[in-house]
mmCIF file of C-alpha atoms in Angstrom:
data_model
loop_
_atom_site.group_PDB
_atom_site.id
_atom_site.type_symbol
_atom_site.label_atom_id
_atom_site.label_comp_id
_atom_site.label_asym_id
_atom_site.label_seq_id
_atom_site.Cartn_x
_atom_site.Cartn_y
_atom_site.Cartn_z
ATOM 1 C CA MET U 20 61.006 -67.999 -42.591
ATOM 2 C CA ASP U 21 61.386 -64.620 -41.881
ATOM 3 C CA ARG U 22 63.254 -63.290 -44.082
ATOM 4 C CA GLU U 23 63.861 -60.291 -42.191
ATOM 5 C CA GLU U 24 66.462 -63.142 -39.687
ATOM 6 C CA ILE U 25 69.161 -63.589 -42.645
ATOM 7 C CA LEU U 26 71.723 -62.261 -43.609
ATOM 8 C CA PHE U 27 72.796 -62.045 -46.848
ATOM 9 C CA THR U 28 76.219 -61.936 -49.527
ATOM 10 C CA LYS U 29 76.615 -60.691 -52.808
ATOM 11 C CA GLU U 30 77.558 -64.331 -54.151
ATOM 12 C CA HIS U 31 74.422 -65.837 -52.836
ATOM 13 C CA SER U 32 75.524 -66.897 -49.371
ATOM 14 C CA TRP U 33 72.979 -66.652 -46.288
ATOM 15 C CA ALA U 34 74.177 -66.182 -42.572
ATOM 16 C CA ARG U 35 70.983 -65.877 -39.985
ATOM 17 C CA ILE U 36 71.844 -65.753 -36.519
ATOM 18 C CA GLU U 37 70.944 -68.587 -34.336
ATOM 19 C CA ASP U 38 72.893 -67.280 -30.625
ATOM 20 C CA GLU U 39 76.123 -64.416 -29.977
ATOM 21 C CA ASP U 40 78.305 -66.315 -31.577
ATOM 22 C CA THR U 41 76.972 -68.204 -33.502
ATOM 23 C CA VAL U 42 74.996 -68.697 -37.022
ATOM 24 C CA SER U 43 73.619 -71.013 -39.236
ATOM 25 C CA ILE U 44 74.445 -70.123 -42.761
ATOM 26 C CA GLY U 45 73.365 -72.008 -46.675
ATOM 27 C CA LEU U 46 72.583 -70.721 -50.002
ATOM 28 C CA SER U 47 70.037 -68.261 -51.267
ATOM 29 C CA GLU U 48 66.992 -69.531 -52.917
ATOM 30 C CA PHE U 49 68.181 -67.511 -55.930
ATOM 31 C CA ALA U 50 70.975 -69.243 -56.225
ATOM 32 C CA VAL U 51 69.402 -72.089 -56.348
ATOM 33 C CA GLU U 52 67.163 -71.334 -58.892
ATOM 34 C CA GLU U 53 69.646 -70.747 -60.660
ATOM 35 C CA LEU U 54 70.900 -73.692 -60.306
ATOM 36 C CA GLY U 55 68.113 -76.126 -60.753
ATOM 37 C CA GLU U 56 68.037 -79.737 -59.230
ATOM 38 C CA VAL U 57 70.387 -80.235 -57.251
ATOM 39 C CA THR U 58 71.968 -83.792 -56.978
ATOM 40 C CA PHE U 59 75.143 -83.463 -54.708
ATOM 41 C CA VAL U 60 76.349 -80.894 -52.391
ATOM 42 C CA GLU U 61 79.791 -81.125 -50.555
ATOM 43 C CA LEU U 62 80.041 -80.448 -47.167
ATOM 44 C CA PRO U 63 82.684 -79.000 -44.900
ATOM 45 C CA SER U 64 84.251 -80.751 -42.054
ATOM 46 C CA ILE U 65 83.160 -79.950 -38.017
ATOM 47 C CA GLY U 66 86.135 -77.936 -36.705
ATOM 48 C CA GLU U 67 87.487 -76.846 -40.443
ATOM 49 C CA GLU U 68 88.740 -73.229 -39.533
ATOM 50 C CA VAL U 69 86.825 -70.169 -42.362
ATOM 51 C CA SER U 70 87.214 -67.051 -43.554
ATOM 52 C CA GLN U 71 85.034 -64.593 -44.427
ATOM 53 C CA MET U 72 84.200 -64.943 -47.771
ATOM 54 C CA GLU U 73 86.593 -68.229 -48.132
ATOM 55 C CA VAL U 74 85.057 -70.971 -50.521
ATOM 56 C CA ILE U 75 83.551 -73.821 -47.576
ATOM 57 C CA ALA U 76 80.885 -75.551 -49.868
ATOM 58 C CA SER U 77 80.035 -76.489 -52.891
ATOM 59 C CA VAL U 78 76.470 -77.289 -54.980
ATOM 60 C CA GLU U 79 76.239 -79.169 -57.800
ATOM 61 C CA SER U 80 72.968 -80.117 -60.050
ATOM 62 C CA LEU U 81 72.483 -81.035 -63.070
ATOM 63 C CA ARG U 82 73.256 -77.806 -65.177
ATOM 64 C CA ASP U 83 76.557 -76.069 -63.198
ATOM 65 C CA THR U 84 78.332 -76.119 -59.770
ATOM 66 C CA MET U 85 78.284 -73.594 -57.463
ATOM 67 C CA GLU U 86 80.483 -72.718 -54.438
ATOM 68 C CA VAL U 87 79.186 -71.637 -51.178
ATOM 69 C CA TYR U 88 81.551 -68.345 -49.437
ATOM 70 C CA SER U 89 81.259 -68.193 -45.948
ATOM 71 C CA PRO U 90 79.189 -65.550 -44.357
ATOM 72 C CA VAL U 91 81.410 -64.834 -41.661
ATOM 73 C CA SER U 92 84.853 -66.390 -39.933
ATOM 74 C CA GLY U 93 84.647 -68.485 -37.436
ATOM 75 C CA GLU U 94 84.575 -72.318 -36.723
ATOM 76 C CA ILE U 95 82.218 -75.308 -38.508
ATOM 77 C CA VAL U 96 80.443 -76.762 -35.694
ATOM 78 C CA GLU U 97 78.021 -78.974 -37.086
ATOM 79 C CA VAL U 98 76.952 -79.750 -41.121
ATOM 80 C CA ASN U 99 74.064 -80.554 -42.116
ATOM 81 C CA GLU U 100 74.362 -83.911 -43.038
ATOM 82 C CA MET U 101 71.182 -84.359 -44.233
ATOM 83 C CA LEU U 102 72.049 -83.248 -47.435
ATOM 84 C CA ILE U 103 74.456 -86.138 -48.166
ATOM 85 C CA ASP U 104 71.840 -87.977 -49.153
ATOM 86 C CA ASN U 105 69.325 -86.026 -50.103
ATOM 87 C CA PRO U 106 70.083 -83.213 -51.763
ATOM 88 C CA SER U 107 66.952 -81.857 -53.104
ATOM 89 C CA LEU U 108 66.678 -80.237 -49.382
ATOM 90 C CA LEU U 109 68.474 -77.163 -50.466
ATOM 91 C CA SER U 110 66.164 -76.791 -53.649
ATOM 92 C CA GLU U 111 62.533 -77.529 -52.125
ATOM 93 C CA ASP U 112 63.736 -75.622 -48.261
ATOM 94 C CA PRO U 113 67.106 -73.234 -48.848
ATOM 95 C CA TYR U 114 66.159 -71.398 -45.493
ATOM 96 C CA GLY U 115 65.587 -73.970 -43.513
ATOM 97 C CA ASP U 116 65.655 -78.266 -43.822
ATOM 98 C CA GLY U 117 68.354 -77.338 -46.580
ATOM 99 C CA TRP U 118 70.545 -74.706 -44.397
ATOM 100 C CA ILE U 119 74.597 -75.639 -44.650
ATOM 101 C CA ALA U 120 76.413 -75.182 -41.698
ATOM 102 C CA ILE U 121 76.520 -74.016 -38.184
ATOM 103 C CA ILE U 122 79.622 -71.758 -37.964
ATOM 104 C CA ARG U 123 80.909 -70.359 -34.066
ATOM 105 C CA MET U 124 82.107 -66.923 -35.602
ATOM 106 C CA HIS U 125 85.451 -65.424 -34.286
ATOM 107 C CA ASP U 126 84.475 -61.507 -35.026
ATOM 108 C CA PRO U 127 80.038 -61.424 -35.003
ATOM 109 C CA ASP U 128 81.183 -57.765 -35.905
ATOM 110 C CA GLU U 129 81.703 -58.947 -39.177
ATOM 111 C CA LEU U 130 77.784 -59.255 -39.791
ATOM 112 C CA GLN U 131 77.238 -56.189 -40.267
ATOM 113 C CA ARG U 132 78.953 -55.858 -43.767
ATOM 114 C CA LEU U 133 76.190 -58.865 -45.299
ATOM 115 C CA MET U 134 72.912 -57.387 -46.291
ATOM 116 C CA PRO U 135 69.643 -57.397 -44.598
ATOM 117 C CA GLY U 136 66.539 -59.462 -46.373
ATOM 118 C CA GLU U 137 65.390 -55.849 -48.030
ATOM 119 C CA GLU U 138 68.505 -54.483 -49.391
ATOM 120 C CA TYR U 139 70.027 -58.220 -51.338
ATOM 121 C CA GLU U 140 66.198 -57.528 -52.847
ATOM 122 C CA ASP U 141 67.145 -54.231 -54.306
ATOM 123 C CA TYR U 142 70.474 -56.391 -54.997
ATOM 124 C CA LEU U 143 69.288 -59.116 -56.521
ATOM 125 C CA GLU U 144 66.588 -56.790 -58.906
ATOM 126 C CA ALA U 145 69.873 -54.865 -60.228
ATOM 127 C CA LEU U 146 71.582 -57.849 -60.855
ATOM 128 C CA LYS U 147 68.122 -59.304 -63.265
ATOM 129 C CA ALA U 148 68.366 -55.837 -64.873
ATOM 130 C CA GLU U 149 71.799 -55.877 -65.610
ATOM 131 C CA ILE U 150 71.689 -59.214 -67.325
ATOM 132 C CA GLU U 151 68.920 -58.835 -69.230
ATOM 133 C CA GLU U 152 70.996 -55.650 -70.348
ATOM 134 C CA HIS U 153 74.056 -57.836 -71.393
ATOM 135 C CA ASP U 154 71.578 -60.492 -73.277
ATOM 136 C CA GLU U 155 69.741 -57.110 -75.254
ATOM 137 C CA GLU U 156 73.390 -56.628 -76.352
ATOM 138 C CA ILE U 157 73.770 -59.999 -77.232
#
């Protein structure tokens, strides 16, 4: 999987353009690693209308629960039902078999608000440095 093709949010959701008006979405590898072993994924409903940055799914692990924010506005046209019986796919292959949903976008221009992979990597480095600095203060 070429991460160059994937766009990210600061909330660790990702979008990959599938064609001119649809994207597949999921949760970043960083987020999944922070969660640990995924035990349950609550998927959105097909036909559901979502807004950019609206919570559309949740992922549970032995450690925590994380909400998944939609990187774009649109209609949920497909969900990854494999995650119902095999939620660990999210941990094993977050950018492949661990995708969460496919959205038909209302406004493809919203993709411009997302970060390309390299920018997201820089964001993660800054975030990790901030966390380390905070931990040192405690």
